[in-house]
Structure formats: structure tokens, C-alpha cells
Short mmCIF file of C-alpha atoms in Angstrom, two decimals:
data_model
loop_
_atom_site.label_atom_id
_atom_site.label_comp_id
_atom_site.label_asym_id
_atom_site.label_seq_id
_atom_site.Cartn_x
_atom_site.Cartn_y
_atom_site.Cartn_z
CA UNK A 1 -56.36 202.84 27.73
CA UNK A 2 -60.07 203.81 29.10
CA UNK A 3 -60.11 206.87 30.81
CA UNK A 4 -60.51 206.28 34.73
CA UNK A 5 -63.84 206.33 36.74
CA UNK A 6 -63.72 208.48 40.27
CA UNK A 7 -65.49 207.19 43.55
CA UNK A 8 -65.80 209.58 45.68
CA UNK A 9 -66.05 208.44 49.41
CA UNK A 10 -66.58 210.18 52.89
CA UNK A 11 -63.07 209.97 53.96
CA UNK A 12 -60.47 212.41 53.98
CA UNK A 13 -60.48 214.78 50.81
CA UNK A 14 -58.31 217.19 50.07
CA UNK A 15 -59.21 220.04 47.57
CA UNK A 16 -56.07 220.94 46.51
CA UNK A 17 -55.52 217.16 45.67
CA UNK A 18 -58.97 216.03 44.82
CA UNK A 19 -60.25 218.59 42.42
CA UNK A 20 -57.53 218.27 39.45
CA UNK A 21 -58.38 214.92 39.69
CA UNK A 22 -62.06 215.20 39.60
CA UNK A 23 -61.48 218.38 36.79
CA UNK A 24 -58.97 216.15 34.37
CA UNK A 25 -60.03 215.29 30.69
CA UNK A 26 -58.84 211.90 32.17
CA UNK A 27 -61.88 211.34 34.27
CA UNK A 28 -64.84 210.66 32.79
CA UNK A 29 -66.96 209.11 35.00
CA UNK A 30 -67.54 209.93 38.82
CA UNK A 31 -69.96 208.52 41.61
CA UNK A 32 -70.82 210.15 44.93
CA UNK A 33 -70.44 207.97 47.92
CA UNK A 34 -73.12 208.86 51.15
CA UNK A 35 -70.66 212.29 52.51
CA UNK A 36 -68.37 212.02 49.57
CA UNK A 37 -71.58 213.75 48.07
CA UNK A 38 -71.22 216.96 50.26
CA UNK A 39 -67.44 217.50 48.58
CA UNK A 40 -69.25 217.04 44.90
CA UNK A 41 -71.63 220.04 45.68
CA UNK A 42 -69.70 222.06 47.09
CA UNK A 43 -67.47 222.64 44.03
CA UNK A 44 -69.88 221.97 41.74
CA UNK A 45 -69.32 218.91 40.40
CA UNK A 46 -72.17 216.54 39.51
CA UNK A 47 -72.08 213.60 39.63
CA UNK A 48 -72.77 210.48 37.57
CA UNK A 49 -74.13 208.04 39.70
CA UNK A 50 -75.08 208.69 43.78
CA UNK A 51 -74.64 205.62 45.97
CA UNK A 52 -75.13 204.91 49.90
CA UNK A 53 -77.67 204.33 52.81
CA UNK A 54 -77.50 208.69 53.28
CA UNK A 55 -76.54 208.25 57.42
CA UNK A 56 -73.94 210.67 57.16
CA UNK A 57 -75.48 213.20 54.19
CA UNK A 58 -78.62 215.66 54.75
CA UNK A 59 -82.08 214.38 52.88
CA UNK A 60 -81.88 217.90 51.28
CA UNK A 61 -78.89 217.54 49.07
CA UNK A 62 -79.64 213.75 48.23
CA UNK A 63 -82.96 214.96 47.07
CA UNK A 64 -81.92 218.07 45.13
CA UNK A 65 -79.73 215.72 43.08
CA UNK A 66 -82.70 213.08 42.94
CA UNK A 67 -85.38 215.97 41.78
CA UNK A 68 -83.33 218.75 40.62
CA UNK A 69 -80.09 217.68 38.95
CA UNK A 70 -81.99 213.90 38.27
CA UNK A 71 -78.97 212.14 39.03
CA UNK A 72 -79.58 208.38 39.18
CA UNK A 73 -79.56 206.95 42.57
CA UNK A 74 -79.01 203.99 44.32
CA UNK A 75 -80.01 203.99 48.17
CA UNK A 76 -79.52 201.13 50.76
CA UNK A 77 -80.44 200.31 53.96
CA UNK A 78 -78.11 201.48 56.99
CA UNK A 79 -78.27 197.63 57.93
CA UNK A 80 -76.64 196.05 54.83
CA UNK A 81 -73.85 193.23 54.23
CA UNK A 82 -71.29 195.82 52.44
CA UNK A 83 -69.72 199.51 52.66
CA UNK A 84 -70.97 202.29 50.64
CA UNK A 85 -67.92 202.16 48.89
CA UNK A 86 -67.74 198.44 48.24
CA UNK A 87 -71.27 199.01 46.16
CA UNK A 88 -70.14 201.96 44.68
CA UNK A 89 -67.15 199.19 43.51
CA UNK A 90 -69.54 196.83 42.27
CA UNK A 91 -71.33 199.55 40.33
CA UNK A 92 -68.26 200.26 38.53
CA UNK A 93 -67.71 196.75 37.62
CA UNK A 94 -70.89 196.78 36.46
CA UNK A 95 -70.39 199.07 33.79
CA UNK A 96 -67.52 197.82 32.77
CA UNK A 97 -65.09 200.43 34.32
CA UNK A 98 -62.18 198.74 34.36
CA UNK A 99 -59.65 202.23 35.61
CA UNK A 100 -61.24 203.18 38.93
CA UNK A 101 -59.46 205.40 41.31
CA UNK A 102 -61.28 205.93 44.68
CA UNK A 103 -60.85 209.46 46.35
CA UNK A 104 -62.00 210.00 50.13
CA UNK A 105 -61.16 206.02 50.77
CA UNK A 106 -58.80 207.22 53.29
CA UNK A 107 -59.00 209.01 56.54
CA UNK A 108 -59.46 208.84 60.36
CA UNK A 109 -60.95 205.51 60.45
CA UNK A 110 -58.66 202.89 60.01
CA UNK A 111 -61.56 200.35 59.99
CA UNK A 112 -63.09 201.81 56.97
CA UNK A 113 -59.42 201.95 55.27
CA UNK A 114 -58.41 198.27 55.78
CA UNK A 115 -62.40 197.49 54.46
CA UNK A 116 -61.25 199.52 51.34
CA UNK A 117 -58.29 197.65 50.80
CA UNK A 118 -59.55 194.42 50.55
CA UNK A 119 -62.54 195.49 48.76
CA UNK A 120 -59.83 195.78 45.90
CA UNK A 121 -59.63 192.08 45.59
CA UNK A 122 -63.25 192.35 43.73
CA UNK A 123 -61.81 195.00 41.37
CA UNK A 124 -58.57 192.69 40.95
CA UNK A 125 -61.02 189.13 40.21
CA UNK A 126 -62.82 191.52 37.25
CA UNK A 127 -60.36 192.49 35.93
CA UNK A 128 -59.90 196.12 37.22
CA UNK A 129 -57.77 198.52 37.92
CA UNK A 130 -58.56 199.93 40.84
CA UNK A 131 -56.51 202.00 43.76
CA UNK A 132 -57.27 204.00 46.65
CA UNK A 133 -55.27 207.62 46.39
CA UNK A 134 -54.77 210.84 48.53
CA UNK A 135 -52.31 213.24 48.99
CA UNK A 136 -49.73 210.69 50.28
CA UNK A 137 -50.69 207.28 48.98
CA UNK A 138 -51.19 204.96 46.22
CA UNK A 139 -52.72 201.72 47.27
CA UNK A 140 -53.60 198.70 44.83
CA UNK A 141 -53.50 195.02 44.28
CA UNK A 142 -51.41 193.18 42.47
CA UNK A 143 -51.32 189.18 41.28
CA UNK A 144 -48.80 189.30 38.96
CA UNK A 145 -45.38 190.88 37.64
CA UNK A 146 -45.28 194.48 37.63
CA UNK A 147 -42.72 197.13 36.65
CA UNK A 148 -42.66 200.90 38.59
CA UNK A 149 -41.00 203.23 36.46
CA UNK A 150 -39.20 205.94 38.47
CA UNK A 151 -40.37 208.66 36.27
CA UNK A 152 -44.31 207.72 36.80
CA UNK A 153 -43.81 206.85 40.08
CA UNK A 154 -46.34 208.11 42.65
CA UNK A 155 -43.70 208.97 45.15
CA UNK A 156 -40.15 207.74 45.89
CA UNK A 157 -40.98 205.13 48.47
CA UNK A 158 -42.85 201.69 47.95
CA UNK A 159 -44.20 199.13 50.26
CA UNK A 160 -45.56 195.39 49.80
CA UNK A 161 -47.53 193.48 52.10
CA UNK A 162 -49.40 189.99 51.31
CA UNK A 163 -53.37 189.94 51.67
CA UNK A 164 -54.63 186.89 53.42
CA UNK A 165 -52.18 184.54 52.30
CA UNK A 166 -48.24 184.20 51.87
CA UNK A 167 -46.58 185.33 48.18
CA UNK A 168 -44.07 182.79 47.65
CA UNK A 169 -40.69 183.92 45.96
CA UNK A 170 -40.99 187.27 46.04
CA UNK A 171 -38.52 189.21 44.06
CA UNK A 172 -37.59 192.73 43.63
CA UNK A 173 -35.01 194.15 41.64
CA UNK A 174 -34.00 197.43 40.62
CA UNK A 175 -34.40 198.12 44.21
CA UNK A 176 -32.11 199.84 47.09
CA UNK A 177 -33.12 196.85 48.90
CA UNK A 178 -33.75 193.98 46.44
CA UNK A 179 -35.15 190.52 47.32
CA UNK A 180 -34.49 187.23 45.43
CA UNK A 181 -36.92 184.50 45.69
CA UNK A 182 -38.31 185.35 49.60
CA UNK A 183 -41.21 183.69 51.40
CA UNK A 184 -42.95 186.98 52.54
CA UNK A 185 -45.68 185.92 55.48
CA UNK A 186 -48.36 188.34 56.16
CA UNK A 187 -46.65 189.20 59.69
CA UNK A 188 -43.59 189.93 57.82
CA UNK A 189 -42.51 194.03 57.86
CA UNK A 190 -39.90 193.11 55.49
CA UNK A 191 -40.66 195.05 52.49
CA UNK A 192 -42.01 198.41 54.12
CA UNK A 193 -40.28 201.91 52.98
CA UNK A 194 -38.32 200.62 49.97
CA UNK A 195 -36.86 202.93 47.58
CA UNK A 196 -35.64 203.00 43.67
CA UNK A 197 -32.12 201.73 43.03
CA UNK A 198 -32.52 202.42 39.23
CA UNK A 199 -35.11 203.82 36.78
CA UNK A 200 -36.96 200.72 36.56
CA UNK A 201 -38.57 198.19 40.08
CA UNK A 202 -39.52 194.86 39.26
CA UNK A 203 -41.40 193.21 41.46
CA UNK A 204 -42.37 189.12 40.47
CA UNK A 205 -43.86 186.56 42.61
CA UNK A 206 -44.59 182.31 42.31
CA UNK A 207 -48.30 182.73 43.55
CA UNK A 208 -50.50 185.24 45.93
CA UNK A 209 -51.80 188.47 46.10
CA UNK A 210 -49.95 191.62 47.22
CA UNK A 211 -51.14 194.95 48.29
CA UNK A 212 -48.51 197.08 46.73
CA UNK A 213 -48.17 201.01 48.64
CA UNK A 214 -46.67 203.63 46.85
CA UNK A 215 -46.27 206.53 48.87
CA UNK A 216 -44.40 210.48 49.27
CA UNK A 217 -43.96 212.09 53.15
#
């Protein structure tokens, strides 16, 4: 398996989550997102690849890393047709990072959350694996069988919700509250806060695409 690709976003970032993450032999490749930069220099961490229109990061420290650490730069235009961190995405992609976890994605602004979510559909149509992680949460997308395994489990609780369009029989087993063969609508709260039943979740479906929430209190 590659080793995984970091984005680092202007969300909420916690060190004592953040930096192992960033500091693992498992990450290999990391790109600062417009603020996410100001978390990157301030524990010394540089970065691979700087992306962003800069509204919300000082001139200085995007041109220390431009001049000084000669960090490779992509800039946009404030008035542009996608987030920092959906270009950031596309960068990835790009280069044919195919494990790409995105730090910072999360945070006060629930706009800028759900915009992350469904930017994951563009990781999902490459190919990628991509998810959006802090402290508490796991979020990807999923169009096809997967198993959780309780040991590797990101926390004891999981949720599923459909993106755009109903998943069609939806089944989960191995579950404390399995499901056999359900139409799950996207106003359906059905499947929120489910838990292991045994060491192994399946979770199948006829057709869709499901954002699948792994999460810890």
C-alpha cells in the first residue's frame, strides 16, 4: 500500500492529534492549504506543495516559503469556482496520490465541512482514498462493499448516510443494529450511532454512494 499524502487545511487542528500524523514514517507527502500553512510553520514542518488564494495567511510567511524554503506554489484568485481544499484534492490526484487524508477539513464552519465531504466524490471517481480526520472523526466515501474490523476501527461508533441519491439494499451485518436489504433515502437518520456486534461490520449495497462516519466521543 502507498504511503498516505496529508492536506493540511484551515480548519480545526489539533496538535496533539495532528502532529503524529504529520511526523509518521507513513506520511510522505504533505500540502499546505491558505491557514493550514500557519500550523506547518509553526512546528516546523515544511511542506511539499503550498496551495490557496492566501485571504486568510500573512504575505510574509507565503513568501518566506516561496523565496526562502522554495516550496512550489500554487496561488488562486479569492474569486474562483472551488475551495482551497478541493484544489489541493485535485493536486493530489494529479500526482497520483491515491491515500490522502485531509487534516484541518473540519471545524466551526459547517459550510466548509459539508463542501469537504462531497469534494470526496472526486477522490472516490479517481480512484482514491481519501478521508477527512480529527480528533473525533473519520469521514469517507464509499461505492462498494466494505468490511470494518473492530480492532482497526477508528472508534466504536459508525454512521452511514447516502450522498445525493438513495443506496438501495443496504445491508449491515456484524452489527448491534443490522439491516437486511433497506432502501436508505437521504432524509433517512436510520443508520446514525451504530456500534460493533462482532469483530467484523459488513456493510453491502445494490447501487449509490455512501458517506460512511466513523467516530469516538
Amino acid at each position: 500500500m502507498s504511503k498516505r499524502t496529508v492536506i493540511v487545511s484551515g480548519g480545526m487542528l489539533e496538535e496533539e492529534f495532528a502532529l503524529p500524523i504529520l511526523q509518521s514514517e507513513e506520511t510522505e507527502f504533505v500540502i499546505g492549504v491558505d491557514k493550514g500553512l500557519e500550523f506547518l510553520y509553526k512546528h516546523g514542518i515544511k511542506p511539499d506543495y503550498i496551495v490557496g488564494d492566501f485571504d486568510s495567511v500573512s504575505p510574509e510567511l507565503v513568501s518566506y516559503y516561496r523565496k526562502e524554503m522554495n516550496v512550489p506554489i500554487r496561488e488562486f484568485n479569492p474569486v474562483k469556482d472551488a475551495s482551497d481544499t478541493e484544489i489541493a484534492l485535485r493536486l493530489c490526484l494529479g500526482l497520483n496520490r491515491k491515500q490522502i487524508w485531509i487534516l484541518g477539513g473540519t471545524g466551526n464552519r459547517i459550510d466548509h465541512l459539508w463542501a469537504n465531504v462531497q469534494c470526496l466524490q472526486i477522490a472516490l471517481a479517481a480512484g482514491a482514498d481519501a478521508r477527512i480526520i480529527d480528533s473525533h472523526n473519520q469521514i469517507r466515501l464509499i461505492d462498494k462493499e466494505v468490511t470494518l474490523k473492530k480492532s482497526e476501527a477508528f472508534g466504536p461508533y459508525f454512521s452511514l448516510f447516502p450522498l445525493e441519491l438513495p443506496v438501495d439494499e443496504l445491508s449491515i451485518r456484524g452489527a448491534k443494529y443490522p439491516l437486511q436489504k433497506h432502501f436508505l433515502k437521504p432524509s433517512d437518520s436510520l443508520c446514525v450511532s451504530n456500534e460493533f456486534a462482532a469483530d467484523e461490520v459488513t456493510i453491502s449495497f445494490l447501487y449509490g454512494k455512501v458517506i460512511l462516519m466513523e467516530t469516538r466521543d
